[in-house]
XYZ file of C-alpha atoms in Angstrom:
389
model
C 1.844 -4.844 13.858
C 0.360 -3.901 10.489
C -2.355 -6.166 9.088
C -3.144 -5.729 5.420
C -6.387 -6.594 3.692
C -4.278 -7.795 0.762
C -3.169 -10.968 2.517
C -0.105 -10.257 4.651
C 0.935 -8.755 7.976
C 4.044 -7.297 9.573
C 4.685 -7.820 13.255
C 7.429 -7.438 15.840
C 6.041 -10.604 17.437
C 6.738 -13.089 14.650
C 5.101 -16.548 14.594
C 7.387 -19.322 15.918
C 7.225 -21.218 12.618
C 6.006 -20.596 9.094
C 3.185 -23.123 9.447
C 1.468 -20.793 11.930
C 1.472 -17.769 9.625
C -1.831 -18.528 7.846
C -3.653 -19.308 11.085
C -2.186 -16.207 12.698
C -3.327 -14.009 9.803
C -6.870 -15.440 9.901
C -7.060 -14.737 13.648
C -5.888 -11.170 13.082
C -8.566 -10.570 10.433
C -11.260 -11.691 12.898
C -9.967 -9.531 15.763
C -12.218 -6.713 16.987
C -9.402 -4.189 16.680
C -9.184 -5.001 12.934
C -12.858 -5.304 12.007
C -13.683 -2.269 14.137
C -11.558 -0.059 11.891
C -13.674 -0.483 8.767
C -15.031 2.756 7.235
C -18.552 1.917 8.429
C -17.545 1.146 12.017
C -14.989 3.945 12.341
C -15.949 6.706 9.875
C -13.828 9.251 11.767
C -10.767 7.048 11.097
C -9.495 7.710 14.634
C -7.549 5.658 17.166
C -9.678 3.092 19.002
C -8.803 0.928 21.981
C -10.049 -2.642 22.302
C -10.042 -5.104 25.187
C -10.683 -8.664 24.052
C -10.736 -10.290 27.476
C -7.151 -11.504 27.187
C -3.989 -10.295 28.884
C -3.613 -7.112 26.827
C -5.440 -4.171 25.314
C -4.947 -3.133 21.703
C -4.794 0.376 20.272
C -5.388 0.474 16.516
C -5.890 2.955 13.713
C -6.894 2.345 10.068
C -4.432 2.962 7.258
C -6.273 4.952 4.606
C -4.617 6.131 1.409
C -6.499 7.967 -1.331
C -9.879 7.010 0.167
C -9.099 3.302 0.300
C -8.776 1.217 3.472
C -5.566 -0.814 3.125
C -5.460 -2.328 6.598
C -4.950 -1.561 10.268
C -1.977 -0.658 12.431
C -2.092 -1.885 16.007
C -0.090 -1.747 19.215
C -0.788 -4.178 22.046
C -0.110 -3.378 25.688
C -0.142 -5.852 28.593
C -2.836 -5.463 31.233
C -0.284 -5.799 34.022
C 1.249 -2.528 32.880
C -2.104 -0.771 33.156
C -2.793 -2.492 36.469
C 0.522 -1.268 37.860
C -0.324 2.290 36.809
C -3.539 2.066 38.787
C -1.854 0.543 41.833
C 0.925 3.148 41.863
C -1.658 5.916 41.903
C -2.972 4.797 45.312
C -0.972 5.849 48.368
C -0.836 3.899 51.641
C -3.355 6.303 53.153
C -5.805 5.934 50.311
C -8.790 3.676 50.619
C -10.750 2.386 47.726
C -10.042 1.025 44.334
C -9.562 2.135 40.723
C -11.290 0.203 37.952
C -10.939 0.599 34.200
C -13.917 -0.294 31.962
C -14.331 -0.423 28.194
C -17.168 1.248 26.266
C -19.429 -1.752 26.944
C -18.764 -1.291 30.648
C -16.775 -4.490 30.861
C -13.998 -4.520 33.427
C -10.533 -4.379 31.882
C -8.339 -4.189 35.002
C -8.373 -2.855 38.555
C -5.932 -1.664 41.224
C -6.307 -4.779 43.364
C -3.194 -6.329 44.912
C -2.299 -9.900 45.825
C -4.768 -11.273 43.270
C -7.700 -9.887 45.227
C -11.107 -9.857 43.534
C -12.170 -6.408 42.312
C -15.217 -4.879 43.969
C -18.413 -5.462 42.019
C -21.793 -3.779 41.643
C -25.271 -5.154 41.934
C -27.283 -5.199 38.722
C -29.349 -2.214 39.854
C -26.283 -0.166 40.861
C -24.521 -1.133 37.647
C -27.396 0.142 35.499
C -27.620 3.338 37.516
C -23.881 3.936 37.079
C -24.002 3.230 33.325
C -26.819 5.757 32.879
C -24.959 8.384 34.912
C -21.742 7.924 32.932
C -23.658 8.201 29.654
C -25.056 11.590 30.701
C -21.870 13.140 32.084
C -18.213 12.344 31.187
C -17.108 13.285 34.726
C -19.086 12.967 37.926
C -19.776 11.439 41.326
C -22.498 9.114 42.521
C -23.411 7.514 45.812
C -24.452 3.887 45.545
C -25.428 2.618 48.993
C -22.316 2.694 51.163
C -20.040 3.234 48.149
C -19.089 6.558 46.664
C -18.214 6.390 42.975
C -16.206 8.929 40.972
C -15.709 8.499 37.238
C -14.070 10.132 34.293
C -14.133 9.244 30.621
C -10.639 9.158 29.174
C -9.415 10.913 26.076
C -7.868 8.716 23.383
C -9.655 5.740 24.912
C -13.175 4.479 24.402
C -13.816 3.675 28.039
C -14.167 5.082 31.540
C -12.032 5.148 34.703
C -13.898 4.634 37.984
C -12.787 5.082 41.585
C -14.656 3.297 44.338
C -14.054 4.855 47.753
C -15.685 5.822 51.000
C -17.996 8.808 51.248
C -15.447 10.846 53.203
C -12.706 10.124 50.669
C -15.058 10.973 47.846
C -15.839 14.331 49.377
C -12.117 15.174 49.235
C -12.382 15.014 45.439
C -8.929 13.435 45.096
C -9.347 12.093 41.583
C -7.150 14.316 39.472
C -3.765 12.587 39.833
C -4.747 9.204 38.453
C -6.769 10.851 35.683
C -3.712 12.799 34.589
C -1.496 9.699 34.764
C -3.901 7.576 32.741
C -4.526 10.387 30.261
C -0.773 10.788 29.731
C -0.464 7.049 29.271
C -3.174 7.067 26.578
C -1.556 10.067 24.965
C 1.778 8.208 24.852
C 0.144 5.145 23.361
C -1.749 7.213 20.812
C 1.428 9.030 19.806
C 3.158 5.686 19.259
C 0.283 4.470 17.102
C 0.239 7.663 15.042
C 3.995 7.452 14.467
C 3.605 3.863 13.341
C 0.737 4.915 11.081
C 2.973 7.507 9.422
C 5.728 4.937 8.855
C 3.383 2.298 7.428
C 1.570 4.832 5.244
C 4.887 5.951 3.790
C 5.798 2.322 3.201
C 2.505 1.677 1.376
C 2.937 4.846 -0.684
C 6.459 3.777 -1.643
C 5.171 0.322 -2.561
C 2.600 1.825 -4.917
C 5.140 4.201 -6.396
C 7.412 1.220 -6.975
C 4.518 -0.740 -8.471
C 3.678 2.136 -10.808
C 7.349 2.458 -11.744
C 7.647 -1.257 -12.492
C 4.406 -1.151 -14.475
C 5.707 1.800 -16.485
C 8.967 -0.035 -17.179
C 7.039 -3.116 -18.272
C 5.121 -1.192 -20.949
C 7.693 1.389 -22.128
C 10.983 1.439 -23.988
C 13.612 2.849 -21.577
C 15.630 4.540 -24.346
C 12.940 6.405 -26.283
C 10.316 6.440 -23.478
C 7.713 5.442 -26.037
C 5.548 2.359 -25.583
C 7.389 -0.880 -26.174
C 5.911 -3.646 -28.337
C 3.866 -5.118 -25.500
C 2.609 -1.722 -24.365
C 1.681 -0.729 -27.898
C -0.326 -3.902 -28.496
C -2.068 -3.477 -25.142
C -3.244 0.005 -26.145
C -4.069 -1.251 -29.644
C -6.607 -3.684 -28.138
C -8.519 -0.824 -26.544
C -8.392 1.364 -29.653
C -9.496 -1.404 -32.011
C -12.372 -2.307 -29.671
C -13.457 1.343 -29.732
C -13.232 1.410 -33.533
C -15.373 -1.717 -33.766
C -18.035 -0.189 -31.499
C -18.163 3.285 -33.081
C -17.395 2.489 -36.704
C -14.609 5.076 -36.739
C -11.585 4.369 -38.921
C -8.285 3.453 -37.304
C -5.014 4.341 -39.023
C -1.589 2.762 -38.512
C 1.795 4.191 -39.525
C 4.884 2.010 -39.706
C 8.190 3.956 -39.618
C 11.689 2.670 -40.338
C 14.834 4.812 -40.308
C 16.844 4.690 -43.536
C 20.423 3.357 -43.396
C 20.388 3.252 -39.588
C 22.909 0.391 -39.483
C 25.487 2.691 -41.078
C 25.084 5.114 -38.164
C 25.989 2.416 -35.669
C 28.856 1.118 -37.792
C 30.342 4.544 -38.468
C 29.651 6.503 -35.276
C 29.010 3.806 -32.668
C 25.975 2.614 -30.763
C 25.957 5.665 -28.478
C 25.346 7.851 -31.552
C 22.677 5.407 -32.699
C 20.923 5.729 -29.345
C 21.054 9.515 -29.671
C 19.411 9.279 -33.115
C 16.653 6.979 -31.832
C 15.926 9.270 -28.887
C 15.827 12.299 -31.170
C 13.517 10.657 -33.702
C 11.180 9.410 -30.962
C 10.831 12.954 -29.674
C 10.067 14.268 -33.191
C 7.367 11.604 -33.623
C 5.769 12.387 -30.254
C 5.762 16.128 -30.921
C 3.950 15.589 -34.245
C 1.111 13.455 -32.894
C -2.254 14.584 -31.614
C -3.803 13.970 -28.211
C -5.017 10.361 -28.157
C -2.521 9.100 -30.739
C -0.168 6.335 -29.579
C 3.448 5.793 -30.627
C 5.729 2.892 -29.828
C 9.110 1.427 -30.653
C 8.546 -2.054 -32.066
C 12.054 -2.912 -33.259
C 15.612 -1.656 -33.351
C 14.981 1.378 -35.589
C 11.317 0.694 -36.314
C 8.393 2.633 -34.861
C 4.638 2.254 -35.039
C 1.948 4.908 -34.597
C -1.758 4.234 -33.974
C -4.172 7.010 -34.952
C -7.756 6.623 -33.705
C -10.634 8.125 -35.714
C -8.320 8.753 -38.698
C -8.916 8.113 -42.375
C -6.221 6.995 -44.794
C -5.800 10.504 -46.179
C -5.501 12.005 -42.702
C -3.031 9.296 -41.663
C -0.928 9.917 -44.782
C -0.838 13.648 -43.985
C 0.389 12.983 -40.437
C 2.982 10.513 -41.785
C 4.230 13.126 -44.237
C 4.670 15.659 -41.412
C 6.682 13.092 -39.435
C 8.841 12.317 -42.480
C 9.480 15.991 -43.188
C 10.415 16.789 -39.608
C 12.878 13.885 -39.440
C 14.476 14.830 -42.757
C 14.737 18.528 -41.876
C 16.282 18.139 -38.453
C 20.053 18.100 -38.040
C 21.070 15.794 -35.198
C 24.060 16.787 -33.111
C 26.396 13.890 -32.340
C 29.462 13.815 -30.116
C 32.497 16.038 -30.808
C 30.497 18.570 -32.794
C 29.485 16.205 -35.564
C 26.009 16.498 -37.041
C 23.903 14.036 -38.953
C 20.714 14.121 -40.983
C 18.429 11.116 -41.052
C 15.511 10.104 -43.226
C 12.710 7.601 -42.760
C 10.401 5.492 -44.883
C 6.775 5.240 -43.800
C 3.833 3.018 -44.638
C 0.216 3.922 -43.827
C -2.995 1.898 -43.614
C -6.486 2.674 -42.365
C -9.793 0.898 -41.947
C -12.756 0.267 -39.701
C -12.161 -2.677 -37.394
C -14.620 -5.477 -38.109
C -14.692 -9.254 -37.716
C -12.119 -9.744 -40.487
C -10.179 -6.615 -39.621
C -7.868 -6.152 -36.629
C -4.800 -4.219 -35.606
C -2.387 -6.928 -36.730
C -3.854 -6.816 -40.247
C -3.653 -3.027 -40.398
C -0.072 -3.160 -39.160
C 0.811 -5.832 -41.730
C -0.580 -3.713 -44.574
C 1.282 -0.636 -43.305
C 4.462 -2.692 -43.022
C 4.162 -3.891 -46.632
C 3.723 -0.322 -47.775
C 6.730 0.704 -45.712
C 8.951 -1.727 -47.616
C 7.408 -0.546 -50.881
C 8.536 2.980 -49.878
C 12.049 1.670 -49.247
C 12.175 -0.136 -52.592
C 10.987 3.057 -54.282
C 13.909 5.126 -53.027
C 13.371 5.670 -49.265
C 12.560 8.957 -47.480
C 8.926 8.825 -48.594
C 5.419 7.880 -47.465
C 3.488 5.071 -49.125
C -0.258 4.922 -48.398
C -1.452 2.827 -51.355
C -0.719 -0.507 -52.971
C -1.965 -2.644 -55.818
C -4.024 -5.128 -53.749
C -7.684 -5.114 -54.672
C -8.667 -6.492 -51.240
C -6.818 -3.800 -49.403
C -8.658 -2.591 -46.271
C -7.667 1.012 -47.057
C -10.308 3.096 -48.743
């Protein structure tokens, strides 16, 4: 299963009904195999095995992407499978018992048959064994009449112990079960790592999709400029900066001249080609930090931070000249020249000044440019309370 910190989980063992989903998720968040994979508890971000006292053990690994912990991937394995591995490792001639402990030296399972009780240690022998295991990952120890062999397992935060007679211990027959268990852990770890790769790819695809949807939400698909919503979102940040710094903010409103005739005469496909071409000319003229957007059918808006009225008018004139000078290739070898009318405003954003007001002034000047013959830039008007200086 994959348990996300964002509020969902994926599992091959689905809840029996939807009402149990919330309770199931809360239980998963409290599980040791989930909390134990936090960056503070598992800084190495490696596979850990957990035994919670139930009928299974859980192998889990954190899902980290770009230094952020998204959740945990886990595989659960029944104890009877591990118990059978231990039992199958003992032959009829063998005497003794295998026991598997976790890192807290709590018994996970043993090779007992017919529901027999696993052999236990006295408190003194238990402490002696724990100290010996802590000093050496592999070793032997005599505890009274018992001879103990142990080996810490790779890919598992625990230890495998064999309890046998002194004569059997002297034979040193401990390698087979160690290899079997080690291969079992390696198999489990490989499964977890494969699942981790799949889930990580899924999360990466989800974020790529999220970024793609976010881009589509704020951009015009035809011109690839900001759409109206995206432009106003960026305008909020730029006007706030202007208000803090006292730097002037300029706005250019652009409208293509006689654009309706292009659609009527050559078709909407030609009109789309013109809009795409003009958008590219506008973008190529702007400076780093300037923002351009399509706010209507053939209408564009440009926001120029830290720009006076004179500087904004100069940039508008360059845009106008580039549009007028460029010959646009249409279908079937036909070419077309376009022109645009532009209005410019500028001011320092204050309590009575905002982007909408600057845009409104620029829009009025745009229509003054159209009434005055089109294909020109208008940066002044007759209003005495104009914000432009």
